Amino acid sequence: MCRLLVYKGTEPIQISHLVTRPRHSIINQAFESKLRMPSSRPLNADGFGIGWYDPLPAIPASAAPRPATSPVPSSTPCTCHNVVTAQASHSQAYDVQGNYPVDADGHMDENTLEVMKEREVERELENERPCLFKSISPAWSNANLTRLAEKIRSSLVFAHVRASTMSGAPSEDNCHPWMFDKLMWMHNGEINDFPKIKRALQQSLPEELFLYPSGYTDSEWAFMVFLSKLKNPHARSFTHVELRDAMMETIHCINKLCKEAGCTGPSLMNFVVTDGCTVVATRYISSRTSEASSLFFSSGTSFDEYQGSGRGLYRMTKADKRENIIMIASEPLTFERSDWMEVKTNTMMVITPKMNLLQIPIIDEYWVPPQDPASLTRSRDFAIKRGYGLGFASEEAAKHEIAATT
């Protein structure tokens, strides 16, 4: 079982207010998960990762060299400070950064301008890509994470602590989140009998996506399936409808592969993806009778510490109807029950670029309409057995589990 957290806000937040400072931060959930059952699997210590978007400032217009189509007035003495003048007639002059050749008037030829444009596009692309920090050391004792969290600010943050469900030594390549250009992905759950569908899944991918993964988890391969459902995974922008539809197709594809392979038992697919503007998250299980892994959301105008500085007690404040902050988490970060709402099983959450929060039912063969009494009797036994967390309604089940192990 893993724990994941998403923060999206209209203003950047210091990451420490999400991952280290709260008394029940996601890092503390790595060793003290309140909803994790059974208690015989108490730790999420197979690695952690945080991802965030932090665009660099644009190059000031004054720093850009002038193109050849911008002549220097003949009546004005040449005082261009962007040119390093050659000392000899056979020497080449360059701009002030020393990157591009220019003539004596500071002009560039067409080839140089084309190179500049290509490099500027690449720089913009790099700015749009998320930053990642991963480690397989215990999250609660990683000094680098603690220091970085105090310095990094971002308006869109992913955080994840991992409890591996697969054999093999822990590896940073297998830690969430993963990125592909500007897209970022993480998962809480497991694809049941994944080895049975792995070959067919890989064969369904284009070569670029087949060669891309550096790890071997079902979660990363599910990301490749998602990317294959996008018209162009390298696109500079996506609509929330494109990401929503690709997520729906990903779940359908995995279910189809599992059915064709004769897999038994349900798959838990709490997926989250973002392009830096839109967030799409799912709480899903391929079963009509069982509950999915836990997932909650909270929204408001501010997320602050209270009852004295340094105590780690936070709450979501709702000063008005605006949604300045939306968080999605496997487990609430605060002890204020009113701060959080449980996401219904087999539901998709979409946070649009304008901070609208949409809840969309995932209607397939495993969907149970809310008017159907069966929707109220989904069993939590499977999620409890697999250690994937409980919802608010499962407090009695948690007490029974604790009593059974004492």
mmCIF file of C-alpha atoms in Angstrom:
data_model
loop_
_atom_site.group_PDB
_atom_site.id
_atom_site.type_symbol
_atom_site.label_atom_id
_atom_site.label_comp_id
_atom_site.label_asym_id
_atom_site.label_seq_id
_atom_site.Cartn_x
_atom_site.Cartn_y
_atom_site.Cartn_z
ATOM 1 C CA MET A 1 0.000 0.000 0.000
ATOM 2 C CA CYS A 2 1.166 3.488 -0.840
ATOM 3 C CA ARG A 3 0.045 6.950 0.225
ATOM 4 C CA LEU A 4 -0.270 9.830 -2.221
ATOM 5 C CA LEU A 5 -1.018 13.540 -2.030
ATOM 6 C CA VAL A 6 -1.892 16.209 -4.597
ATOM 7 C CA TYR A 7 -1.917 19.947 -3.945
ATOM 8 C CA LYS A 8 -3.178 22.496 -6.464
ATOM 9 C CA GLY A 9 -3.555 26.135 -5.516
ATOM 10 C CA THR A 10 -3.891 29.576 -7.005
ATOM 11 C CA GLU A 11 -0.757 30.553 -5.058
ATOM 12 C CA PRO A 12 2.442 28.583 -4.396
ATOM 13 C CA ILE A 13 2.803 26.817 -1.068
ATOM 14 C CA GLN A 14 5.991 25.927 0.762
ATOM 15 C CA ILE A 15 6.214 22.170 0.317
ATOM 16 C CA SER A 16 7.091 21.602 3.975
ATOM 17 C CA HIS A 17 3.485 22.529 4.855
ATOM 18 C CA LEU A 18 2.425 19.386 2.996
ATOM 19 C CA VAL A 19 5.153 16.798 3.402
ATOM 20 C CA THR A 20 7.003 17.423 6.671
ATOM 21 C CA ARG A 21 5.413 19.930 9.062
ATOM 22 C CA PRO A 22 1.827 18.631 9.566
ATOM 23 C CA ARG A 23 1.537 16.143 12.397
ATOM 24 C CA HIS A 24 -0.110 13.767 9.952
ATOM 25 C CA SER A 25 1.884 14.785 6.872
ATOM 26 C CA ILE A 26 2.365 12.293 4.089
ATOM 27 C CA ILE A 27 5.878 11.634 5.415
ATOM 28 C CA ASN A 28 4.462 10.733 8.822
ATOM 29 C CA GLN A 29 1.951 8.509 7.045
ATOM 30 C CA ALA A 30 4.951 6.495 5.868
ATOM 31 C CA PHE A 31 5.317 5.082 9.382
ATOM 32 C CA GLU A 32 2.049 6.036 11.115
ATOM 33 C CA SER A 33 -0.812 5.629 8.686
ATOM 34 C CA LYS A 34 -4.129 6.046 10.497
ATOM 35 C CA LEU A 35 -6.133 4.246 7.821
ATOM 36 C CA ARG A 36 -3.716 1.508 6.903
ATOM 37 C CA MET A 37 -4.840 -1.999 7.662
ATOM 38 C CA PRO A 38 -3.831 -4.674 8.491
ATOM 39 C CA SER A 39 -1.566 -3.497 11.266
ATOM 40 C CA SER A 40 0.889 -6.288 10.403
ATOM 41 C CA ARG A 41 2.049 -4.093 7.468
ATOM 42 C CA PRO A 42 2.724 -0.815 9.273
ATOM 43 C CA LEU A 43 5.310 0.922 7.063
ATOM 44 C CA ASN A 44 5.504 2.636 3.672
ATOM 45 C CA ALA A 45 9.287 2.481 3.513
ATOM 46 C CA ASP A 46 10.154 1.305 -0.002
ATOM 47 C CA GLY A 47 10.896 4.795 -1.277
ATOM 48 C CA PHE A 48 9.309 8.199 -1.675
ATOM 49 C CA GLY A 49 9.077 10.944 -4.245
ATOM 50 C CA ILE A 50 7.887 14.500 -4.647
ATOM 51 C CA GLY A 51 7.189 16.309 -7.904
ATOM 52 C CA TRP A 52 6.432 19.960 -8.505
ATOM 53 C CA TYR A 53 6.271 22.580 -11.226
ATOM 54 C CA ASP A 54 8.562 25.573 -10.921
ATOM 55 C CA PRO A 55 8.897 27.580 -14.165
ATOM 56 C CA LEU A 56 12.060 29.623 -14.452
ATOM 57 C CA PRO A 57 11.748 33.336 -15.242
ATOM 58 C CA ALA A 58 11.701 34.254 -18.906
ATOM 59 C CA ILE A 59 14.773 35.785 -20.526
ATOM 60 C CA PRO A 60 14.478 39.586 -20.268
ATOM 61 C CA ALA A 61 13.874 41.234 -23.627
ATOM 62 C CA SER A 62 16.871 43.498 -23.032
ATOM 63 C CA ALA A 63 19.169 40.468 -22.930
ATOM 64 C CA ALA A 64 18.139 39.177 -26.348
ATOM 65 C CA PRO A 65 20.505 40.094 -29.193
ATOM 66 C CA ARG A 66 19.064 42.135 -32.030
ATOM 67 C CA PRO A 67 18.215 40.436 -35.339
ATOM 68 C CA ALA A 68 19.707 41.627 -38.617
ATOM 69 C CA THR A 69 16.440 43.360 -39.499
ATOM 70 C CA SER A 70 16.961 45.890 -36.684
ATOM 71 C CA PRO A 71 19.588 48.330 -37.981
ATOM 72 C CA VAL A 72 21.565 50.648 -35.746
ATOM 73 C CA PRO A 73 20.787 54.297 -36.617
ATOM 74 C CA SER A 74 23.715 55.713 -38.613
ATOM 75 C CA SER A 75 23.576 59.032 -36.763
ATOM 76 C CA THR A 76 24.141 57.329 -33.409
ATOM 77 C CA PRO A 77 27.597 56.188 -32.311
ATOM 78 C CA CYS A 78 27.789 52.433 -31.729
ATOM 79 C CA THR A 79 27.558 51.914 -27.969
ATOM 80 C CA CYS A 80 26.081 48.406 -28.067
ATOM 81 C CA HIS A 81 26.947 46.584 -24.835
ATOM 82 C CA ASN A 82 25.714 43.231 -26.140
ATOM 83 C CA VAL A 83 28.666 42.858 -28.495
ATOM 84 C CA VAL A 84 32.177 41.714 -27.792
ATOM 85 C CA THR A 85 34.109 43.374 -30.629
ATOM 86 C CA ALA A 86 36.834 41.371 -32.322
ATOM 87 C CA GLN A 87 40.343 42.706 -31.855
ATOM 88 C CA ALA A 88 41.456 41.623 -35.296
ATOM 89 C CA SER A 89 39.709 41.664 -38.650
ATOM 90 C CA HIS A 90 39.797 37.884 -38.916
ATOM 91 C CA SER A 91 38.290 37.343 -35.433
ATOM 92 C CA GLN A 92 34.584 36.661 -34.854
ATOM 93 C CA ALA A 93 32.491 38.888 -32.583
ATOM 94 C CA TYR A 94 29.891 37.355 -30.257
ATOM 95 C CA ASP A 95 27.004 38.571 -28.156
ATOM 96 C CA VAL A 96 27.670 39.519 -24.532
ATOM 97 C CA GLN A 97 26.949 35.970 -23.325
ATOM 98 C CA GLY A 98 29.453 34.632 -25.830
ATOM 99 C CA ASN A 99 26.915 32.226 -27.329
ATOM 100 C CA TYR A 100 26.028 33.575 -30.782
ATOM 101 C CA PRO A 101 28.119 35.179 -33.551
ATOM 102 C CA VAL A 102 27.195 38.743 -34.527
ATOM 103 C CA ASP A 103 28.539 41.306 -36.943
ATOM 104 C CA ALA A 104 30.132 44.605 -35.958
ATOM 105 C CA ASP A 105 26.687 46.189 -35.471
ATOM 106 C CA GLY A 106 25.426 43.396 -33.218
ATOM 107 C CA HIS A 107 23.257 41.790 -35.922
ATOM 108 C CA MET A 108 22.751 38.055 -36.452
ATOM 109 C CA ASP A 109 22.304 36.137 -39.669
ATOM 110 C CA GLU A 110 19.228 33.992 -40.344
ATOM 111 C CA ASN A 111 20.885 30.691 -39.411
ATOM 112 C CA THR A 112 21.919 32.035 -36.022
ATOM 113 C CA LEU A 113 18.423 33.388 -35.392
ATOM 114 C CA GLU A 114 16.954 29.984 -36.228
ATOM 115 C CA VAL A 115 19.291 28.298 -33.746
ATOM 116 C CA MET A 116 18.271 30.862 -31.139
ATOM 117 C CA LYS A 117 14.597 30.135 -31.689
ATOM 118 C CA GLU A 118 15.136 26.388 -31.373
ATOM 119 C CA ARG A 119 17.064 26.824 -28.142
ATOM 120 C CA GLU A 120 14.424 29.158 -26.740
ATOM 121 C CA VAL A 121 11.688 26.616 -27.497
ATOM 122 C CA GLU A 122 13.740 23.918 -25.769
ATOM 123 C CA ARG A 123 14.233 26.196 -22.773
ATOM 124 C CA GLU A 124 10.499 26.847 -22.573
ATOM 125 C CA LEU A 125 9.825 23.110 -22.744
ATOM 126 C CA GLU A 126 12.296 22.496 -19.938
ATOM 127 C CA ASN A 127 10.575 25.141 -17.825
ATOM 128 C CA GLU A 128 7.235 23.387 -18.326
ATOM 129 C CA ARG A 129 8.526 20.010 -17.173
ATOM 130 C CA PRO A 130 8.100 19.027 -13.530
ATOM 131 C CA CYS A 131 10.946 18.689 -11.050
ATOM 132 C CA LEU A 132 11.334 15.335 -9.275
ATOM 133 C CA PHE A 133 13.124 14.269 -6.116
ATOM 134 C CA LYS A 134 13.124 10.566 -5.224
ATOM 135 C CA SER A 135 14.922 8.368 -2.755
ATOM 136 C CA ILE A 136 14.734 4.845 -1.363
ATOM 137 C CA SER A 137 15.842 5.957 2.093
ATOM 138 C CA PRO A 138 13.137 6.242 4.778
ATOM 139 C CA ALA A 139 11.243 9.449 4.069
ATOM 140 C CA TRP A 140 11.041 10.421 7.737
ATOM 141 C CA SER A 141 14.833 10.510 8.150
ATOM 142 C CA ASN A 142 15.897 11.998 4.821
ATOM 143 C CA ALA A 143 17.676 15.255 5.671
ATOM 144 C CA ASN A 144 17.754 16.395 2.038
ATOM 145 C CA LEU A 145 13.974 16.151 1.816
ATOM 146 C CA THR A 146 13.561 18.178 5.004
ATOM 147 C CA ARG A 147 15.891 20.908 3.758
ATOM 148 C CA LEU A 148 14.423 21.059 0.251
ATOM 149 C CA ALA A 149 10.855 21.164 1.564
ATOM 150 C CA GLU A 150 11.669 24.348 3.474
ATOM 151 C CA LYS A 151 12.915 26.079 0.313
ATOM 152 C CA ILE A 152 10.678 24.864 -2.516
ATOM 153 C CA ARG A 153 7.417 26.629 -3.310
ATOM 154 C CA SER A 154 4.953 25.483 -5.942
ATOM 155 C CA SER A 155 1.283 25.778 -6.812
ATOM 156 C CA LEU A 156 1.094 22.129 -7.974
ATOM 157 C CA VAL A 157 2.700 19.374 -5.928
ATOM 158 C CA PHE A 158 2.652 15.568 -6.060
ATOM 159 C CA ALA A 159 3.955 13.550 -3.102
ATOM 160 C CA HIS A 160 4.093 9.779 -2.672
ATOM 161 C CA VAL A 161 5.385 7.236 -0.152
ATOM 162 C CA ARG A 162 5.708 3.683 -1.406
ATOM 163 C CA ALA A 163 5.035 0.239 -0.019
ATOM 164 C CA SER A 164 6.014 -2.183 -2.741
ATOM 165 C CA THR A 165 3.640 -4.944 -3.803
ATOM 166 C CA MET A 166 6.206 -6.472 -6.171
ATOM 167 C CA SER A 167 9.318 -8.555 -5.596
ATOM 168 C CA GLY A 168 12.746 -7.039 -6.017
ATOM 169 C CA ALA A 169 14.975 -4.590 -4.198
ATOM 170 C CA PRO A 170 13.736 -1.003 -3.753
ATOM 171 C CA SER A 171 14.886 1.305 -6.529
ATOM 172 C CA GLU A 172 14.508 5.000 -7.291
ATOM 173 C CA ASP A 173 13.383 3.986 -10.782
ATOM 174 C CA ASN A 174 10.343 2.361 -9.184
ATOM 175 C CA CYS A 175 9.469 5.318 -6.948
ATOM 176 C CA HIS A 176 6.550 7.560 -7.833
ATOM 177 C CA PRO A 177 5.898 10.001 -9.413
ATOM 178 C CA TRP A 178 7.094 9.541 -12.984
ATOM 179 C CA MET A 179 7.264 12.170 -15.693
ATOM 180 C CA PHE A 180 7.067 12.301 -19.480
ATOM 181 C CA ASP A 181 7.728 15.771 -20.883
ATOM 182 C CA LYS A 182 5.278 17.969 -18.941
ATOM 183 C CA LEU A 183 3.099 15.109 -17.647
ATOM 184 C CA MET A 184 3.458 13.598 -14.164
ATOM 185 C CA TRP A 185 1.871 10.378 -12.845
ATOM 186 C CA MET A 186 1.501 8.344 -9.641
ATOM 187 C CA HIS A 187 -0.577 5.413 -8.407
ATOM 188 C CA ASN A 188 -1.889 3.862 -5.206
ATOM 189 C CA GLY A 189 -3.004 0.287 -5.720
ATOM 190 C CA GLU A 190 -2.044 -2.680 -7.842
ATOM 191 C CA ILE A 191 -3.032 -4.311 -11.106
ATOM 192 C CA ASN A 192 -4.037 -7.817 -10.173
ATOM 193 C CA ASP A 193 -1.973 -10.622 -11.743
ATOM 194 C CA PHE A 194 0.082 -8.021 -13.591
ATOM 195 C CA PRO A 195 2.695 -10.520 -14.881
ATOM 196 C CA LYS A 196 -0.099 -12.226 -16.831
ATOM 197 C CA ILE A 197 -0.881 -9.089 -18.827
ATOM 198 C CA LYS A 198 2.545 -7.448 -18.949
ATOM 199 C CA ARG A 199 3.595 -8.882 -22.300
ATOM 200 C CA ALA A 200 0.304 -8.063 -24.019
ATOM 201 C CA LEU A 201 0.353 -4.577 -22.510
ATOM 202 C CA GLN A 202 3.867 -3.918 -23.775
ATOM 203 C CA GLN A 203 3.028 -5.192 -27.252
ATOM 204 C CA SER A 204 0.145 -2.723 -27.454
ATOM 205 C CA LEU A 205 2.484 0.254 -27.017
ATOM 206 C CA PRO A 206 4.317 2.232 -29.699
ATOM 207 C CA GLU A 207 8.069 1.674 -29.671
ATOM 208 C CA GLU A 208 8.887 4.990 -27.978
ATOM 209 C CA LEU A 209 6.694 4.178 -24.984
ATOM 210 C CA PHE A 210 7.823 0.548 -24.879
ATOM 211 C CA LEU A 211 11.432 1.715 -24.521
ATOM 212 C CA TYR A 212 10.745 4.583 -22.115
ATOM 213 C CA PRO A 213 10.239 2.945 -18.652
ATOM 214 C CA SER A 214 13.287 2.682 -16.427
ATOM 215 C CA GLY A 215 11.566 0.579 -13.754
ATOM 216 C CA TYR A 216 9.397 -2.514 -13.808
ATOM 217 C CA THR A 217 6.290 -1.686 -11.770
ATOM 218 C CA ASP A 218 2.698 -2.075 -12.890
ATOM 219 C CA SER A 219 2.237 1.609 -12.030
ATOM 220 C CA GLU A 220 4.829 2.862 -14.519
ATOM 221 C CA TRP A 221 3.527 0.590 -17.272
ATOM 222 C CA ALA A 222 0.017 1.889 -16.594
ATOM 223 C CA PHE A 223 1.457 5.367 -17.214
ATOM 224 C CA MET A 224 2.704 4.175 -20.604
ATOM 225 C CA VAL A 225 -0.800 2.951 -21.427
ATOM 226 C CA PHE A 226 -2.161 6.378 -20.495
ATOM 227 C CA LEU A 227 0.378 8.128 -22.724
ATOM 228 C CA SER A 228 -0.551 5.843 -25.615
ATOM 229 C CA LYS A 229 -4.159 7.026 -25.347
ATOM 230 C CA LEU A 230 -3.195 10.657 -25.947
ATOM 231 C CA LYS A 231 -3.161 11.932 -29.506
ATOM 232 C CA ASN A 232 0.273 13.451 -28.894
ATOM 233 C CA PRO A 233 1.903 12.823 -25.495
ATOM 234 C CA HIS A 234 4.570 15.411 -26.390
ATOM 235 C CA ALA A 235 1.987 18.190 -26.826
ATOM 236 C CA ARG A 236 2.667 21.540 -25.175
ATOM 237 C CA SER A 237 -0.867 21.690 -23.776
ATOM 238 C CA PHE A 238 -3.827 19.411 -23.083
ATOM 239 C CA THR A 239 -7.460 20.122 -22.349
ATOM 240 C CA HIS A 240 -8.962 18.588 -19.236
ATOM 241 C CA VAL A 241 -11.264 16.623 -21.548
ATOM 242 C CA GLU A 242 -8.268 15.040 -23.314
ATOM 243 C CA LEU A 243 -6.724 13.943 -20.022
ATOM 244 C CA ARG A 244 -10.064 12.729 -18.688
ATOM 245 C CA ASP A 245 -10.797 10.655 -21.787
ATOM 246 C CA ALA A 246 -7.287 9.180 -21.847
ATOM 247 C CA MET A 247 -7.689 8.112 -18.218
ATOM 248 C CA MET A 248 -11.023 6.454 -18.985
ATOM 249 C CA GLU A 249 -9.448 4.590 -21.913
ATOM 250 C CA THR A 250 -6.503 3.518 -19.748
ATOM 251 C CA ILE A 251 -8.770 1.875 -17.179
ATOM 252 C CA HIS A 252 -10.815 0.228 -19.930
ATOM 253 C CA CYS A 253 -7.656 -1.089 -21.630
ATOM 254 C CA ILE A 254 -6.224 -2.584 -18.428
ATOM 255 C CA ASN A 255 -9.548 -4.216 -17.558
ATOM 256 C CA LYS A 256 -9.752 -5.680 -21.062
ATOM 257 C CA LEU A 257 -6.232 -7.115 -20.848
ATOM 258 C CA CYS A 258 -6.954 -8.616 -17.422
ATOM 259 C CA LYS A 259 -10.141 -10.236 -18.665
ATOM 260 C CA GLU A 260 -8.435 -11.675 -21.751
ATOM 261 C CA ALA A 261 -5.624 -13.083 -19.593
ATOM 262 C CA GLY A 262 -8.058 -14.723 -17.190
ATOM 263 C CA CYS A 263 -6.908 -12.706 -14.186
ATOM 264 C CA THR A 264 -8.776 -13.405 -10.975
ATOM 265 C CA GLY A 265 -9.576 -10.816 -8.358
ATOM 266 C CA PRO A 266 -10.009 -7.055 -8.742
ATOM 267 C CA SER A 267 -7.424 -4.431 -9.625
ATOM 268 C CA LEU A 268 -7.049 -1.264 -7.564
ATOM 269 C CA MET A 269 -6.429 1.736 -9.801
ATOM 270 C CA ASN A 270 -6.165 4.998 -7.896
ATOM 271 C CA PHE A 271 -4.300 6.880 -10.629
ATOM 272 C CA VAL A 272 -3.321 10.566 -10.657
ATOM 273 C CA VAL A 273 -1.959 12.537 -13.605
ATOM 274 C CA THR A 274 -1.270 16.207 -14.293
ATOM 275 C CA ASP A 275 0.147 18.380 -17.045
ATOM 276 C CA GLY A 276 0.882 21.230 -14.650
ATOM 277 C CA CYS A 277 -2.518 22.844 -15.242
ATOM 278 C CA THR A 278 -5.144 20.085 -14.950
ATOM 279 C CA VAL A 279 -5.223 17.245 -12.423
ATOM 280 C CA VAL A 280 -7.116 13.988 -13.028
ATOM 281 C CA ALA A 281 -7.430 11.432 -10.213
ATOM 282 C CA THR A 282 -9.403 8.207 -9.900
ATOM 283 C CA ARG A 283 -10.669 6.059 -7.082
ATOM 284 C CA TYR A 284 -11.369 2.786 -8.851
ATOM 285 C CA ILE A 285 -11.639 -0.965 -8.386
ATOM 286 C CA SER A 286 -12.626 -3.544 -11.003
ATOM 287 C CA SER A 287 -15.349 -4.979 -8.798
ATOM 288 C CA ARG A 288 -19.049 -4.340 -8.222
ATOM 289 C CA THR A 289 -18.968 -5.568 -4.634
ATOM 290 C CA SER A 290 -15.732 -4.234 -3.089
ATOM 291 C CA GLU A 291 -14.562 -0.764 -2.090
ATOM 292 C CA ALA A 292 -11.513 0.792 -3.728
ATOM 293 C CA SER A 293 -8.401 2.094 -1.970
ATOM 294 C CA SER A 294 -9.118 5.125 0.179
ATOM 295 C CA LEU A 295 -9.165 8.585 -1.417
ATOM 296 C CA PHE A 296 -10.253 11.966 -0.032
ATOM 297 C CA PHE A 297 -10.362 15.569 -1.161
ATOM 298 C CA SER A 298 -10.390 18.918 0.589
ATOM 299 C CA SER A 299 -10.870 22.448 -0.708
ATOM 300 C CA GLY A 300 -10.898 25.954 0.672
ATOM 301 C CA THR A 301 -9.245 29.342 0.677
ATOM 302 C CA SER A 302 -6.204 28.612 2.871
ATOM 303 C CA PHE A 303 -4.363 25.718 4.524
ATOM 304 C CA ASP A 304 -2.724 26.904 7.738
ATOM 305 C CA GLU A 305 -1.209 25.783 10.996
ATOM 306 C CA TYR A 306 -3.143 26.700 14.127
ATOM 307 C CA GLN A 307 -2.991 26.338 17.932
ATOM 308 C CA GLY A 308 0.514 27.701 18.141
ATOM 309 C CA SER A 309 3.492 27.597 15.845
ATOM 310 C CA GLY A 310 5.381 24.343 15.506
ATOM 311 C CA ARG A 311 2.703 21.979 16.817
ATOM 312 C CA GLY A 312 1.922 20.539 13.406
ATOM 313 C CA LEU A 313 -1.850 20.987 13.617
ATOM 314 C CA TYR A 314 -3.315 22.226 10.331
ATOM 315 C CA ARG A 315 -6.776 22.907 8.991
ATOM 316 C CA MET A 316 -8.442 23.947 5.759
ATOM 317 C CA THR A 317 -10.135 27.333 6.054
ATOM 318 C CA LYS A 318 -13.156 28.237 3.939
ATOM 319 C CA ALA A 319 -13.469 32.020 4.117
ATOM 320 C CA ASP A 320 -15.797 32.230 1.113
ATOM 321 C CA LYS A 321 -17.014 30.192 -1.849
ATOM 322 C CA ARG A 322 -13.754 30.458 -3.756
ATOM 323 C CA GLU A 323 -11.590 27.386 -4.235
ATOM 324 C CA ASN A 324 -8.045 28.702 -3.836
ATOM 325 C CA ILE A 325 -6.751 25.297 -2.754
ATOM 326 C CA ILE A 326 -7.746 21.752 -3.669
ATOM 327 C CA MET A 327 -6.018 18.705 -2.204
ATOM 328 C CA ILE A 328 -6.510 15.026 -2.998
ATOM 329 C CA ALA A 329 -4.998 12.436 -0.673
ATOM 330 C CA SER A 330 -5.062 8.756 0.213
ATOM 331 C CA GLU A 331 -5.353 9.852 3.815
ATOM 332 C CA PRO A 332 -6.346 13.225 5.340
ATOM 333 C CA LEU A 333 -3.522 15.514 6.435
ATOM 334 C CA THR A 334 -5.586 17.065 9.218
ATOM 335 C CA PHE A 335 -7.566 15.732 12.158
ATOM 336 C CA GLU A 336 -10.546 17.948 11.310
ATOM 337 C CA ARG A 337 -13.012 15.499 9.819
ATOM 338 C CA SER A 338 -15.050 18.353 8.335
ATOM 339 C CA ASP A 339 -12.028 19.349 6.215
ATOM 340 C CA TRP A 340 -12.248 16.236 4.048
ATOM 341 C CA MET A 341 -14.767 14.453 1.854
ATOM 342 C CA GLU A 342 -14.438 10.819 0.849
ATOM 343 C CA VAL A 343 -14.362 10.221 -2.911
ATOM 344 C CA LYS A 344 -16.928 7.640 -3.949
ATOM 345 C CA THR A 345 -15.673 4.364 -5.362
ATOM 346 C CA ASN A 346 -15.289 4.294 -9.159
ATOM 347 C CA THR A 347 -15.268 8.055 -9.477
ATOM 348 C CA MET A 348 -12.920 10.387 -11.325
ATOM 349 C CA MET A 349 -11.879 13.756 -9.896
ATOM 350 C CA VAL A 350 -10.859 16.524 -12.305
ATOM 351 C CA ILE A 351 -9.336 19.828 -11.198
ATOM 352 C CA THR A 352 -9.489 22.196 -14.158
ATOM 353 C CA PRO A 353 -6.997 25.013 -14.800
ATOM 354 C CA LYS A 354 -9.611 27.450 -13.439
ATOM 355 C CA MET A 355 -9.824 25.487 -10.157
ATOM 356 C CA ASN A 356 -13.195 23.915 -10.873
ATOM 357 C CA LEU A 357 -13.578 20.527 -9.183
ATOM 358 C CA LEU A 358 -15.496 17.932 -11.196
ATOM 359 C CA GLN A 359 -16.602 14.507 -9.974
ATOM 360 C CA ILE A 360 -17.325 12.126 -12.841
ATOM 361 C CA PRO A 361 -18.607 8.546 -12.443
ATOM 362 C CA ILE A 362 -16.560 5.884 -14.221
ATOM 363 C CA ILE A 363 -19.436 4.054 -15.859
ATOM 364 C CA ASP A 364 -18.514 0.549 -16.954
ATOM 365 C CA GLU A 365 -19.441 -2.993 -15.964
ATOM 366 C CA TYR A 366 -18.209 -2.329 -12.406
ATOM 367 C CA TRP A 367 -20.217 0.858 -11.889
ATOM 368 C CA VAL A 368 -23.024 0.695 -9.328
ATOM 369 C CA PRO A 369 -25.437 3.671 -9.533
ATOM 370 C CA PRO A 370 -25.932 5.535 -6.241
ATOM 371 C CA GLN A 371 -29.665 4.780 -6.320
ATOM 372 C CA ASP A 372 -28.866 1.059 -6.295
ATOM 373 C CA PRO A 373 -28.846 -0.269 -2.690
ATOM 374 C CA ALA A 374 -25.769 -2.316 -3.610
ATOM 375 C CA SER A 375 -23.757 0.914 -3.751
ATOM 376 C CA LEU A 376 -24.138 1.188 0.020
ATOM 377 C CA THR A 377 -23.028 -2.357 0.748
ATOM 378 C CA ARG A 378 -19.673 -2.554 -1.014
ATOM 379 C CA SER A 379 -17.332 -4.600 1.154
ATOM 380 C CA ARG A 380 -14.099 -3.112 2.494
ATOM 381 C CA ASP A 381 -12.605 -6.521 3.210
ATOM 382 C CA PHE A 382 -10.475 -6.612 0.053
ATOM 383 C CA ALA A 383 -8.948 -3.166 0.627
ATOM 384 C CA ILE A 384 -8.323 -4.010 4.285
ATOM 385 C CA LYS A 385 -6.712 -7.332 3.417
ATOM 386 C CA ARG A 386 -4.427 -5.727 0.848
ATOM 387 C CA GLY A 387 -3.548 -2.886 3.221
ATOM 388 C CA TYR A 388 -4.802 -0.108 0.951
ATOM 389 C CA GLY A 389 -6.550 2.062 3.496
ATOM 390 C CA LEU A 390 -10.018 2.625 4.808
ATOM 391 C CA GLY A 391 -12.591 5.359 4.606
ATOM 392 C CA PHE A 392 -14.322 7.296 7.350
ATOM 393 C CA ALA A 393 -17.117 4.743 7.435
ATOM 394 C CA SER A 394 -14.684 1.971 8.332
ATOM 395 C CA GLU A 395 -13.712 3.076 11.830
ATOM 396 C CA GLU A 396 -15.538 0.123 13.391
ATOM 397 C CA ALA A 397 -13.730 -2.262 11.040
ATOM 398 C CA ALA A 398 -10.438 -0.733 12.130
ATOM 399 C CA LYS A 399 -11.289 -1.305 15.790
ATOM 400 C CA HIS A 400 -12.104 -4.946 15.085
ATOM 401 C CA GLU A 401 -8.831 -5.376 13.185
ATOM 402 C CA ILE A 402 -6.824 -3.875 16.030
ATOM 403 C CA ALA A 403 -8.639 -6.024 18.576
ATOM 404 C CA ALA A 404 -7.931 -9.143 16.523
ATOM 405 C CA THR A 405 -4.188 -8.492 16.541
ATOM 406 C CA THR A 406 -3.832 -7.760 20.270
#
